[in-house]
PDB file of C-alpha atoms in Angstrom:
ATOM      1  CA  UNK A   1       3.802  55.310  52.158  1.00  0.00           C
ATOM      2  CA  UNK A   2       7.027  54.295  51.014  1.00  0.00           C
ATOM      3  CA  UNK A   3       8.714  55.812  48.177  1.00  0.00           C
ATOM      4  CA  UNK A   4      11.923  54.869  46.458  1.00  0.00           C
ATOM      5  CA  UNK A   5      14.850  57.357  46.374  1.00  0.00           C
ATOM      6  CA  UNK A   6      16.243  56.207  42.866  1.00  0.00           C
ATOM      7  CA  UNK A   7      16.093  54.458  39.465  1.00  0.00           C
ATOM      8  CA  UNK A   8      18.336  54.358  36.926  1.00  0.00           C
ATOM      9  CA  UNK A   9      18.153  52.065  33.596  1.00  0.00           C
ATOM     10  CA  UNK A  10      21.424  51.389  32.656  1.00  0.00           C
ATOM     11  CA  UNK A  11      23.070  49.894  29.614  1.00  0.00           C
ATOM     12  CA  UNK A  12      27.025  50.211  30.062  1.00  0.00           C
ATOM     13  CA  UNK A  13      26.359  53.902  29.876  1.00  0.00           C
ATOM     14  CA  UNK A  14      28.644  55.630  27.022  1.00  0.00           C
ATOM     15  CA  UNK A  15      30.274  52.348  25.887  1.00  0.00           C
ATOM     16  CA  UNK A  16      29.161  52.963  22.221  1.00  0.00           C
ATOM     17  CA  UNK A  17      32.117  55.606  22.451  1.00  0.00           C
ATOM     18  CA  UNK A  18      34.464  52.875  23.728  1.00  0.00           C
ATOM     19  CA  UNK A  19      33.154  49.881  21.427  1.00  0.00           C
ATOM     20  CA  UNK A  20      34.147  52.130  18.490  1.00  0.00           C
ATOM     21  CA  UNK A  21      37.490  52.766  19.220  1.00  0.00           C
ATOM     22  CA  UNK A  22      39.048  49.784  20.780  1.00  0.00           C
ATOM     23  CA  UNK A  23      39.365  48.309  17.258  1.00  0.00           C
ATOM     24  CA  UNK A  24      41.309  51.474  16.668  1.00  0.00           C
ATOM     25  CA  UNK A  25      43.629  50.974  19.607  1.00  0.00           C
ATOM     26  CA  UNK A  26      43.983  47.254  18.737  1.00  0.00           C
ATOM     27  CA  UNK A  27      43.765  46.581  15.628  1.00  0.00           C
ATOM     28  CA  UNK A  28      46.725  45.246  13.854  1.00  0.00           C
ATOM     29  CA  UNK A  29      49.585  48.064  13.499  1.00  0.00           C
ATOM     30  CA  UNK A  30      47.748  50.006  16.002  1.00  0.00           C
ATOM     31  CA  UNK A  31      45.973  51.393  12.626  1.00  0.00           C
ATOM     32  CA  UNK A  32      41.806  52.064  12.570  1.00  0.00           C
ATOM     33  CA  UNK A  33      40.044  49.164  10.909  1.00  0.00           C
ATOM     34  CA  UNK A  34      37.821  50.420   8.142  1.00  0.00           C
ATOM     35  CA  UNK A  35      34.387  52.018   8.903  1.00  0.00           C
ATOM     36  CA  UNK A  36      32.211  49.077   7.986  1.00  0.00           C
ATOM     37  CA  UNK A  37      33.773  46.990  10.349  1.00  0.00           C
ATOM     38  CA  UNK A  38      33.373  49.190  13.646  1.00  0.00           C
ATOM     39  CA  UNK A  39      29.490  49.438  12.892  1.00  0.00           C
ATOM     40  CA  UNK A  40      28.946  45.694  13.389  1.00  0.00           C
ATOM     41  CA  UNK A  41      30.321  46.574  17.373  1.00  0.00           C
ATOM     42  CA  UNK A  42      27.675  46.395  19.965  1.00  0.00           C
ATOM     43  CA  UNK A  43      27.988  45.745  23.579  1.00  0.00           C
ATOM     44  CA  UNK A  44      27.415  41.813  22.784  1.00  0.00           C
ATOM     45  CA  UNK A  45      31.087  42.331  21.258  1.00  0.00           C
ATOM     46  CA  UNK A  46      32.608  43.279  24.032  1.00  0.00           C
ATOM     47  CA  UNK A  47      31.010  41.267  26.594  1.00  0.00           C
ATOM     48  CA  UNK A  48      29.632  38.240  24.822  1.00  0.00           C
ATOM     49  CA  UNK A  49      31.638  34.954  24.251  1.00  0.00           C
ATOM     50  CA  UNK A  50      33.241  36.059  20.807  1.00  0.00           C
ATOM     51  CA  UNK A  51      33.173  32.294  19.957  1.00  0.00           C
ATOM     52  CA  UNK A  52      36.406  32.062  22.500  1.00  0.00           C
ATOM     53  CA  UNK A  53      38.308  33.946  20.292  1.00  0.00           C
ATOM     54  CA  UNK A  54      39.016  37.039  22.426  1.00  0.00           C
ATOM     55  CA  UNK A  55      38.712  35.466  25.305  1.00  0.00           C
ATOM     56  CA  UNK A  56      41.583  33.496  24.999  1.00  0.00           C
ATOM     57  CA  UNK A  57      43.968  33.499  27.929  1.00  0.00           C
ATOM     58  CA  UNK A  58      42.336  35.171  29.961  1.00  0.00           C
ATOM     59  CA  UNK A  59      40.116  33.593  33.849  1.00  0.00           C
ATOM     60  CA  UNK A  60      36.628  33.004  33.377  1.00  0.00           C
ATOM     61  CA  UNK A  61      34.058  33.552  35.916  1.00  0.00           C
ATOM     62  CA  UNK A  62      33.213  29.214  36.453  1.00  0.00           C
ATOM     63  CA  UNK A  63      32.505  28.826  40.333  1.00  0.00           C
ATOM     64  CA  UNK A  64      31.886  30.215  43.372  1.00  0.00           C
ATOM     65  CA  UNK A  65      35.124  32.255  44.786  1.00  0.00           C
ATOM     66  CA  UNK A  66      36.526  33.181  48.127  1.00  0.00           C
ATOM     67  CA  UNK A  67      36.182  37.315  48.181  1.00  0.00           C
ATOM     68  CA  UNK A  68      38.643  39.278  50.316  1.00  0.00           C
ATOM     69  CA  UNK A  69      38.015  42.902  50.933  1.00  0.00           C
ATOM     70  CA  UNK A  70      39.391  45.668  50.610  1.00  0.00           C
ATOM     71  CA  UNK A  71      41.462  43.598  48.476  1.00  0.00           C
ATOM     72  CA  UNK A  72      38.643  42.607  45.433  1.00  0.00           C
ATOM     73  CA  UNK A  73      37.854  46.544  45.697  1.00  0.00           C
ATOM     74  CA  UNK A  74      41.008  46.768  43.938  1.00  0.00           C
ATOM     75  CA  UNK A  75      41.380  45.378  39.460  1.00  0.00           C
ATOM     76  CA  UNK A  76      41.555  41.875  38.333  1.00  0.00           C
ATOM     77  CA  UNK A  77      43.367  41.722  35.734  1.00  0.00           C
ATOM     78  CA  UNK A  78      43.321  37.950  34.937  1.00  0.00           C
ATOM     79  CA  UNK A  79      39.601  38.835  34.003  1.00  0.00           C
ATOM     80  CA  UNK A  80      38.695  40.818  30.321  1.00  0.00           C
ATOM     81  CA  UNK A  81      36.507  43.633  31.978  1.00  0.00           C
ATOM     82  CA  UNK A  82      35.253  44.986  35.065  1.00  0.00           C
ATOM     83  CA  UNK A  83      33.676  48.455  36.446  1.00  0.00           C
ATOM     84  CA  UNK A  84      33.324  50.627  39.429  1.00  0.00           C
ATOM     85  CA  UNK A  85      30.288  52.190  39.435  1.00  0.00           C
ATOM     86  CA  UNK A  86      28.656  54.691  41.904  1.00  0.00           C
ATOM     87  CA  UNK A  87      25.198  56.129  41.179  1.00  0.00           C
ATOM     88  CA  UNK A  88      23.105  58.348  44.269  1.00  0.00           C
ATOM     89  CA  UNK A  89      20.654  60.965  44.994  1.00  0.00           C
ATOM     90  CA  UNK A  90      21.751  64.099  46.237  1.00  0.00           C
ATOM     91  CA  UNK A  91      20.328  66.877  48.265  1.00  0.00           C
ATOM     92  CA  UNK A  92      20.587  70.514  49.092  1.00  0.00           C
ATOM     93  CA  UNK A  93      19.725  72.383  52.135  1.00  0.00           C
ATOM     94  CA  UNK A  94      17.496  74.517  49.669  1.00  0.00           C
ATOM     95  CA  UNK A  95      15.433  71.928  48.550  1.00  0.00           C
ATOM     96  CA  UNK A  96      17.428  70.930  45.687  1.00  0.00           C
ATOM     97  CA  UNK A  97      17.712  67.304  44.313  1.00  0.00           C
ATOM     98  CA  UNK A  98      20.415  65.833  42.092  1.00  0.00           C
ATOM     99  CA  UNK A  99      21.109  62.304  40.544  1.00  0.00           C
ATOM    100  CA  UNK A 100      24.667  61.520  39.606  1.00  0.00           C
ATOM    101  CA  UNK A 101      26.062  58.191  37.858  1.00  0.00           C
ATOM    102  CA  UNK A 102      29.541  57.874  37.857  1.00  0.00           C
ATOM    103  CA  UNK A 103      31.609  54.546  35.850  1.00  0.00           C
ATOM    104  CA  UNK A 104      34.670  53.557  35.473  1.00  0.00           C
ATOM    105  CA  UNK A 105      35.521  51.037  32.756  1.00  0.00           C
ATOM    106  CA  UNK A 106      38.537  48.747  32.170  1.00  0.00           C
ATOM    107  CA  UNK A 107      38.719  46.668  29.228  1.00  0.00           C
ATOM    108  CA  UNK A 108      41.861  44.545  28.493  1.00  0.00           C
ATOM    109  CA  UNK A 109      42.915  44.325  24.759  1.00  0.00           C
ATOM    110  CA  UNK A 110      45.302  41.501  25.289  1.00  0.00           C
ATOM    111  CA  UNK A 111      45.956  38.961  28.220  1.00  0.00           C
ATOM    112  CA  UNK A 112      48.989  39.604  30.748  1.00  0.00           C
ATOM    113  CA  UNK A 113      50.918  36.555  29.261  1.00  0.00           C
ATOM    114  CA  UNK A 114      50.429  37.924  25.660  1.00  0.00           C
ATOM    115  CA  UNK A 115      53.764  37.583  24.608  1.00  0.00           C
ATOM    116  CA  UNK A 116      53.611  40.398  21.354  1.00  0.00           C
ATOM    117  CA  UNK A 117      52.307  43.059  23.592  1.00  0.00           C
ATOM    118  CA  UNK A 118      55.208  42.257  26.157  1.00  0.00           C
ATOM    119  CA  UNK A 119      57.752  42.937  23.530  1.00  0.00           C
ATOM    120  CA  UNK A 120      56.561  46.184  22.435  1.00  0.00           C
ATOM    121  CA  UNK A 121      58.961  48.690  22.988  1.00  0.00           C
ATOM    122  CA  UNK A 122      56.821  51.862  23.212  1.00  0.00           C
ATOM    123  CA  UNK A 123      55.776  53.548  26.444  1.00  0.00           C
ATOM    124  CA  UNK A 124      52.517  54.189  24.654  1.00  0.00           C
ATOM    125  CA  UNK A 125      51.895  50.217  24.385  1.00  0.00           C
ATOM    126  CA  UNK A 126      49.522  49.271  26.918  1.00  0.00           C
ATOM    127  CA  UNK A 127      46.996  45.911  27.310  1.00  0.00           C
ATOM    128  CA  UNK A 128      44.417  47.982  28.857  1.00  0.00           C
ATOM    129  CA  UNK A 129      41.973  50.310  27.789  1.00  0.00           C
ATOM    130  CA  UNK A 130      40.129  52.835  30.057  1.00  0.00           C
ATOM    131  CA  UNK A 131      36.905  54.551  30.225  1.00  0.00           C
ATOM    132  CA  UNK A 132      34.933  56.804  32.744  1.00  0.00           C
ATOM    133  CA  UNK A 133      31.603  57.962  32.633  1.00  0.00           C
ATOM    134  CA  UNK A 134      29.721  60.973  34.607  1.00  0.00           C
ATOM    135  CA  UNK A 135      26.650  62.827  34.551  1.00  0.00           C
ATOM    136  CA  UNK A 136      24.498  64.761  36.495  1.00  0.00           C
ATOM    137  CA  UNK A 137      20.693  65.794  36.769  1.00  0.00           C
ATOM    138  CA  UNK A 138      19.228  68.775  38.515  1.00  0.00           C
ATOM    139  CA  UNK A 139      15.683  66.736  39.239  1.00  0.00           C
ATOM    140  CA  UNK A 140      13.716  69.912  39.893  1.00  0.00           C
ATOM    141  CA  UNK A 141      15.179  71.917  36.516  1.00  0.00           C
ATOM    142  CA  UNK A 142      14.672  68.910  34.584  1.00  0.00           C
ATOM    143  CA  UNK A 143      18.461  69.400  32.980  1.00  0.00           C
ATOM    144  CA  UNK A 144      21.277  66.197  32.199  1.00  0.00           C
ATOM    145  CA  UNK A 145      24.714  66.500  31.875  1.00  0.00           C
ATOM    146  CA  UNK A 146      27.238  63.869  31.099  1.00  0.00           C
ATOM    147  CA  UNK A 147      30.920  63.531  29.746  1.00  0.00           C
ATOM    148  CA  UNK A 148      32.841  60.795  28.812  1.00  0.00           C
ATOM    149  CA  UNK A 149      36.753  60.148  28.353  1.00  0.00           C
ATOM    150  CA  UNK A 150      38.724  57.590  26.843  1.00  0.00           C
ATOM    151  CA  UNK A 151      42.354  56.476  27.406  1.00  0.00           C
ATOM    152  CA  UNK A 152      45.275  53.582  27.525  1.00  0.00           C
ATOM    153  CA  UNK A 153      46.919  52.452  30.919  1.00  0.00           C
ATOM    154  CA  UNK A 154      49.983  53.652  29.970  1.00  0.00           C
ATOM    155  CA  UNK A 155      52.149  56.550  30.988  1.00  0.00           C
ATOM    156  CA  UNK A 156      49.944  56.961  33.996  1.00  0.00           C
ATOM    157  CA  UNK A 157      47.055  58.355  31.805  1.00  0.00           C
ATOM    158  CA  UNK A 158      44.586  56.328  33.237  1.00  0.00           C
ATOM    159  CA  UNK A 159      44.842  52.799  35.849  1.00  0.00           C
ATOM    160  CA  UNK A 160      44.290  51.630  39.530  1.00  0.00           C
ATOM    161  CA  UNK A 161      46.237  51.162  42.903  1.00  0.00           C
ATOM    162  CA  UNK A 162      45.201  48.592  45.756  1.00  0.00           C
ATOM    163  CA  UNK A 163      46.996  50.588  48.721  1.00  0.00           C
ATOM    164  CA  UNK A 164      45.960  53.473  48.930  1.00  0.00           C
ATOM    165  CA  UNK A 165      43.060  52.282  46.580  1.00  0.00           C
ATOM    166  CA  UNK A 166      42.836  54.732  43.500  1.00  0.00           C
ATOM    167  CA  UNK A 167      40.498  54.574  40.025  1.00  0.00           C
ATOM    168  CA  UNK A 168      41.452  57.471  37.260  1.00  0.00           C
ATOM    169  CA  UNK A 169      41.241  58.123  34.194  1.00  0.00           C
ATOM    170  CA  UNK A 170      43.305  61.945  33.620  1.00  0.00           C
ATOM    171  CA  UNK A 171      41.852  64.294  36.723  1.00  0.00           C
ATOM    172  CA  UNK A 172      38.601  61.906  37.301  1.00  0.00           C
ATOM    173  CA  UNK A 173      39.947  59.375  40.335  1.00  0.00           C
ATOM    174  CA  UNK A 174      38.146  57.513  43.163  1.00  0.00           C
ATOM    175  CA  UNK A 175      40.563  57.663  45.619  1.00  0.00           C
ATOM    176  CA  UNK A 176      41.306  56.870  49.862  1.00  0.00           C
ATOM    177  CA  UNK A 177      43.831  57.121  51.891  1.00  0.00           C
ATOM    178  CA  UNK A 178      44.119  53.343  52.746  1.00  0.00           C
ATOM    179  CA  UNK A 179      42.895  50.718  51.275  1.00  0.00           C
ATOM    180  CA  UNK A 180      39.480  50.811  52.179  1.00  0.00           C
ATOM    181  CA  UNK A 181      36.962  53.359  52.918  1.00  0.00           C
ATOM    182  CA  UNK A 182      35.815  56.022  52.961  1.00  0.00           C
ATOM    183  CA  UNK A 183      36.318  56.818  48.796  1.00  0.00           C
ATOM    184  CA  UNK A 184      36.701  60.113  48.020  1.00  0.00           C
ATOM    185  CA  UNK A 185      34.879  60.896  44.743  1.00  0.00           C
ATOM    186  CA  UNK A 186      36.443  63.889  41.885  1.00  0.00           C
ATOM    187  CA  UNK A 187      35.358  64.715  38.700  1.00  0.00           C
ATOM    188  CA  UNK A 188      35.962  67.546  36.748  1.00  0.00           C
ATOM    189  CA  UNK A 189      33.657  67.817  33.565  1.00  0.00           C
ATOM    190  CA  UNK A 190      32.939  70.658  31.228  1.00  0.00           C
ATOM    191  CA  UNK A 191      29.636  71.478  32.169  1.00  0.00           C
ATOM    192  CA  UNK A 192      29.925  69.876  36.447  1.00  0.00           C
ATOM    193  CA  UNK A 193      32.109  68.774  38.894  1.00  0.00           C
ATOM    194  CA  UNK A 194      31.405  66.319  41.637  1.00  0.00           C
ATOM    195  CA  UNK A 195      33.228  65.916  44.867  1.00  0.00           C
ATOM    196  CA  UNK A 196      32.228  63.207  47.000  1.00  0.00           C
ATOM    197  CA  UNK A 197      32.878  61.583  49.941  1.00  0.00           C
ATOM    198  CA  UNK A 198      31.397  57.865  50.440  1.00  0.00           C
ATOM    199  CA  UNK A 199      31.032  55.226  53.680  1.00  0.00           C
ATOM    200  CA  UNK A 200      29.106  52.452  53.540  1.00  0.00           C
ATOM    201  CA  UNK A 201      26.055  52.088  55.697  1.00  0.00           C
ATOM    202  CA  UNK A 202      25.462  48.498  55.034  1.00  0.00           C
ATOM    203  CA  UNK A 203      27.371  45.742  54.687  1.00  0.00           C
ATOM    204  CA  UNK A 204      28.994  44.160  51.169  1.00  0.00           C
ATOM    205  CA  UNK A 205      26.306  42.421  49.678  1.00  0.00           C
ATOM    206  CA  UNK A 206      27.406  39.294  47.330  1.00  0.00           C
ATOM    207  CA  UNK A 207      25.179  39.445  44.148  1.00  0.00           C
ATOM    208  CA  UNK A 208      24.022  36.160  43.117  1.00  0.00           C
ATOM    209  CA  UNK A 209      25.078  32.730  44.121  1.00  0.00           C
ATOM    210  CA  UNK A 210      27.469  33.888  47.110  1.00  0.00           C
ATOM    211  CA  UNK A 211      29.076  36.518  44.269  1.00  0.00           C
ATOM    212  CA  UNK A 212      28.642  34.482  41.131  1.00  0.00           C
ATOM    213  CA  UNK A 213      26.200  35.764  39.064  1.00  0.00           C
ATOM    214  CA  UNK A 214      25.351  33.848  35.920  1.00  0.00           C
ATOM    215  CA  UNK A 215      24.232  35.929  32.726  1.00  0.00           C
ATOM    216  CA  UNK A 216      23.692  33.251  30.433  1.00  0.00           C
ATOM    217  CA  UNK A 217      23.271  29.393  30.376  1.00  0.00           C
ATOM    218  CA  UNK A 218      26.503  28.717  28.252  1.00  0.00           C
ATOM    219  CA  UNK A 219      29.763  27.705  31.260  1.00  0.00           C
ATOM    220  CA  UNK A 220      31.648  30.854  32.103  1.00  0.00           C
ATOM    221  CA  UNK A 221      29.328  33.889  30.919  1.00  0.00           C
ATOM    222  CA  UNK A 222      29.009  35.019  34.488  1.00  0.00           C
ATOM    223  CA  UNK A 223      30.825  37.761  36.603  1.00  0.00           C
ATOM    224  CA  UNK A 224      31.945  37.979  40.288  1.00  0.00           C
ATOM    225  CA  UNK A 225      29.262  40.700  41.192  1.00  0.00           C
ATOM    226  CA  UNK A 226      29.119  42.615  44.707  1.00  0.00           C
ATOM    227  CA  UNK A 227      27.346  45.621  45.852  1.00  0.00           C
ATOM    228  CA  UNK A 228      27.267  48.311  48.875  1.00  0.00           C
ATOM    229  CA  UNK A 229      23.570  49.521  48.538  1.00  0.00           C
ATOM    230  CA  UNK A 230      23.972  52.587  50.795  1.00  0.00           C
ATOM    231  CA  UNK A 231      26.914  54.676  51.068  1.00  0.00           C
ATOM    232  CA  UNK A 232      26.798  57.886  52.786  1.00  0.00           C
ATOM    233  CA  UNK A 233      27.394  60.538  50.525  1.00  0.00           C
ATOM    234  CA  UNK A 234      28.917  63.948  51.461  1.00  0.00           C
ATOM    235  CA  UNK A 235      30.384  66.961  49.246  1.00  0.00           C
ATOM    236  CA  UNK A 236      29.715  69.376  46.912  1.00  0.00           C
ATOM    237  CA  UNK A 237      28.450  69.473  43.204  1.00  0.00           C
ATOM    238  CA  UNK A 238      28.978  72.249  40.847  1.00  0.00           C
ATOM    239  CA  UNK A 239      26.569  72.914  38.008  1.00  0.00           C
ATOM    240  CA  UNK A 240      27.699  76.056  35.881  1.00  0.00           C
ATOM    241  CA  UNK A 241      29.536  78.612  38.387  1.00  0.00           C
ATOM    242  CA  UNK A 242      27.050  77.486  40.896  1.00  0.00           C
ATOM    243  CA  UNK A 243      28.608  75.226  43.528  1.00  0.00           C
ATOM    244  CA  UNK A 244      26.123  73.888  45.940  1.00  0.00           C
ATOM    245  CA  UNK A 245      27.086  71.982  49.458  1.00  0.00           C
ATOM    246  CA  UNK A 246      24.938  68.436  49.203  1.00  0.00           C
ATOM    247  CA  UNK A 247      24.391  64.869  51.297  1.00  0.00           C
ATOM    248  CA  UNK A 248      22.282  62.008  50.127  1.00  0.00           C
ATOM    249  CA  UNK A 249      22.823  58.280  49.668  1.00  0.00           C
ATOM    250  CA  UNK A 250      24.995  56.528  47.059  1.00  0.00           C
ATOM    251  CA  UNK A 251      25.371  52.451  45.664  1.00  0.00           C
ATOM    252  CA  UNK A 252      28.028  51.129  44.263  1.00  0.00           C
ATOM    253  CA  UNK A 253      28.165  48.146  42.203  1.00  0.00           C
ATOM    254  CA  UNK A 254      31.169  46.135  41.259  1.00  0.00           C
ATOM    255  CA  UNK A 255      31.230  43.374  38.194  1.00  0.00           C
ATOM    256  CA  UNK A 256      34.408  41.562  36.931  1.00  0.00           C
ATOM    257  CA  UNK A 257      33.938  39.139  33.796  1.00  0.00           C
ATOM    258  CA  UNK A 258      35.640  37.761  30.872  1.00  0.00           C
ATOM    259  CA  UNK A 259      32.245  36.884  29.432  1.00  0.00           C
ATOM    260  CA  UNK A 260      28.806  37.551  30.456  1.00  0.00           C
ATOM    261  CA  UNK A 261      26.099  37.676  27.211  1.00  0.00           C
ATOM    262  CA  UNK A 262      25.142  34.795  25.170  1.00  0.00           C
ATOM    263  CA  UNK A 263      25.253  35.362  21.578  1.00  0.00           C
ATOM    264  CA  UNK A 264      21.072  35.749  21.337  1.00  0.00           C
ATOM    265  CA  UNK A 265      21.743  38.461  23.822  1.00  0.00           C
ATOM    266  CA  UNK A 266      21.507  42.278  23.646  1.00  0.00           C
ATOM    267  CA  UNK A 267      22.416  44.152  26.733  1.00  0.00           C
ATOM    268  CA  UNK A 268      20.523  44.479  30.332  1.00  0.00           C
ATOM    269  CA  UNK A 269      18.824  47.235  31.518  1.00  0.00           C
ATOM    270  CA  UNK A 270      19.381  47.730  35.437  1.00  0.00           C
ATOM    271  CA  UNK A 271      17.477  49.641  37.870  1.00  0.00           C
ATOM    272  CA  UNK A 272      17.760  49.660  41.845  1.00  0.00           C
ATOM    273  CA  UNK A 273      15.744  51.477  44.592  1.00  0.00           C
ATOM    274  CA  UNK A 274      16.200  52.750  47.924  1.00  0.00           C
ATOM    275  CA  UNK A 275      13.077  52.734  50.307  1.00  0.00           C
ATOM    276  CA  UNK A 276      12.331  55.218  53.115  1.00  0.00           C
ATOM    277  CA  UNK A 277      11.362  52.398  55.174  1.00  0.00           C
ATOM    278  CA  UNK A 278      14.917  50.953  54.939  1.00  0.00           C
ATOM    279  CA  UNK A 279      15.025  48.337  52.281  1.00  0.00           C
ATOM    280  CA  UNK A 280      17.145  48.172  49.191  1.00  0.00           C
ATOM    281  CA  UNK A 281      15.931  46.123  45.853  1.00  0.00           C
ATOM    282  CA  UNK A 282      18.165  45.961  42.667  1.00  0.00           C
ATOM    283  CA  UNK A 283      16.727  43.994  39.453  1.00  0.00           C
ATOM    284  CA  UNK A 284      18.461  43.795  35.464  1.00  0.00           C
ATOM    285  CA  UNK A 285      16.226  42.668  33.084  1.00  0.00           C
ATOM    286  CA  UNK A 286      18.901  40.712  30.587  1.00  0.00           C
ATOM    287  CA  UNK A 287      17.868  41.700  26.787  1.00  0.00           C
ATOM    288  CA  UNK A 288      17.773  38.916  24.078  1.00  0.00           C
ATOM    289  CA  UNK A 289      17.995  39.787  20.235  1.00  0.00           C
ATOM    290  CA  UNK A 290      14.105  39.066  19.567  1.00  0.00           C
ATOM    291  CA  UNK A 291      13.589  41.901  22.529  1.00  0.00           C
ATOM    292  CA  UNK A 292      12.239  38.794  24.832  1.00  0.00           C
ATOM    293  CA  UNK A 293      13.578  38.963  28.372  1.00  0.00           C
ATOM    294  CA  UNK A 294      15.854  35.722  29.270  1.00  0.00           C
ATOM    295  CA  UNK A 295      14.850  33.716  31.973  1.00  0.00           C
ATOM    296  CA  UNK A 296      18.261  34.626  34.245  1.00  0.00           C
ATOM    297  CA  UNK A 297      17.314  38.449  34.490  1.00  0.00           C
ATOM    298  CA  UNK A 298      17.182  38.297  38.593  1.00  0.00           C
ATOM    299  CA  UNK A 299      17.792  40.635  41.588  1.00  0.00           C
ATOM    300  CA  UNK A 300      17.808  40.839  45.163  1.00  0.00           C
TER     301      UNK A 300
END
């Protein structure tokens, strides 16, 4: 009998963290805005249409694209958000089992032809924001951890190279030697530390039509969306002072956007499985206000 090898529900894990202090890091002045104001921010802030408004200058995902790899591995800026995201099952030769989730996040606070931000003198000033996500669960003990971090692309605090490719945020990178594969995965956290090395099994699959995939019905809430559903995954994980030698299977997705949600919608919850017969399903469910599911929740 078949059985899948992992689920994981997933809505922009950790990004209440982020959602509260980007209007601290943007706002005008580079001041906090007052309290009230940050508790209206959900993730339909972020990656809704904002009425245009912060959208402004910046690419939209409208039509099918041309993707070039390892190129599209690599940021696109033109576009307000994107993540790297790895999630996987892990095993020891003990009989342990571990689930890990690891994110990166980058949001931009301003396009690259915002002329205010380019005439900002400080080395602190920055039209990115950065954040990474991790966490780990020992299956059999039934115990989570996870950690978050927050920072600016500035000063080298936190970014991304194309060649060799390279993700961080402080000590937590993705990083090869090229430009491709095979990643090489290191986090540091307070409570574990994961490092990884990933190679693809499969092949890149485009999510969607051919890589666009539409999130609502209004033009341009859509991302460029790609996935490798199996990656070999070799390293160790350390839980504690315990450090235990593991392999198992990993999937990465990637999404880049300007806009995705419609304003009568909430978030997406995400799962994906891997079958021991060989097959590989991924399905969101896409959220609306009234907790209905919308009608372009898909899958493959």
């Amino acid at each position: 009998m078949d059985s899948f090898v992992r689920r994981f529900t997933l809505v922009l894990p950790g990004l209440f963290l982020l959602l509260l202090l980007l209007p601290m890091m943007a706002g005008p002045g580079g001041c906090a805005r007052d309290q009230d104001e940050t508790a209206d921010l959900d993730v339909a802030a972020v990656l809704g249409d904002d009425s245009g408004a912060a959208n402004a200058g910046f690419a939209r995902a409208l039509e099918v694209r041309k993707f070039h790899f390892p190129e599209d591995h690599g940021a696109h800026p033109d576009y307000r958000h994107e993540w790297w995201y790895l999630t996987g099952n892990l095993n020891s030769d003990d009989g342990g089992e571990f689930g890990y989730q690891v994110t990166f996040f980058r949001i931009a606070l301003a396009p690259e032809s915002d002329a205010q931000t380019e005439s900002r003198p400080s080395r602190w000033a920055t039209r990115q924001v950065w954040m990474a996500h991790a966490a780990v669960t020992d299956n059999l003990k039934g115990i989570h951890h996870q950690e978050q971090r927050l920072s600016r692309d500035a000063l080298r605090l936190a970014g991304i190279t194309a060649d060799p490719f390279r993700v961080w945020l402080d000590d937590w990178q993705i990083v090869s030697t090229g430009a491709d594969f095979p990643w090489h995965l290191r986090i540091k956290a307070r409570d574990f530390a994961l490092n990884l090395q990933v190679q693809p099994m499969r092949d890149i699959l485009l999510q969607g039509d051919r890589g666009l995939s539409r999130k609502s019905s209004a033009t341009g809430n859509a991302s460029y969306y790609y996935s490798i559903t199996r990656l070999d995954s070799t390293g160790t994980l350390q839980i504690a002072d315990r450090q235990i030698e593991v392999t198992g299977l990993s999937w990465l997705d990637r999404e880049w956007s300007t806009s995705a949600l419609g304003p009568d919608q909430a978030g997406w919850d995400w799962f994906s499985l891997q079958l021991d017969s060989g097959e590989d399903l991924m399905y969101y469910r896409l959220r609306k206000t009234d907790g209905s599911t919308d009608p372009l929740s898909s899958g493959s």
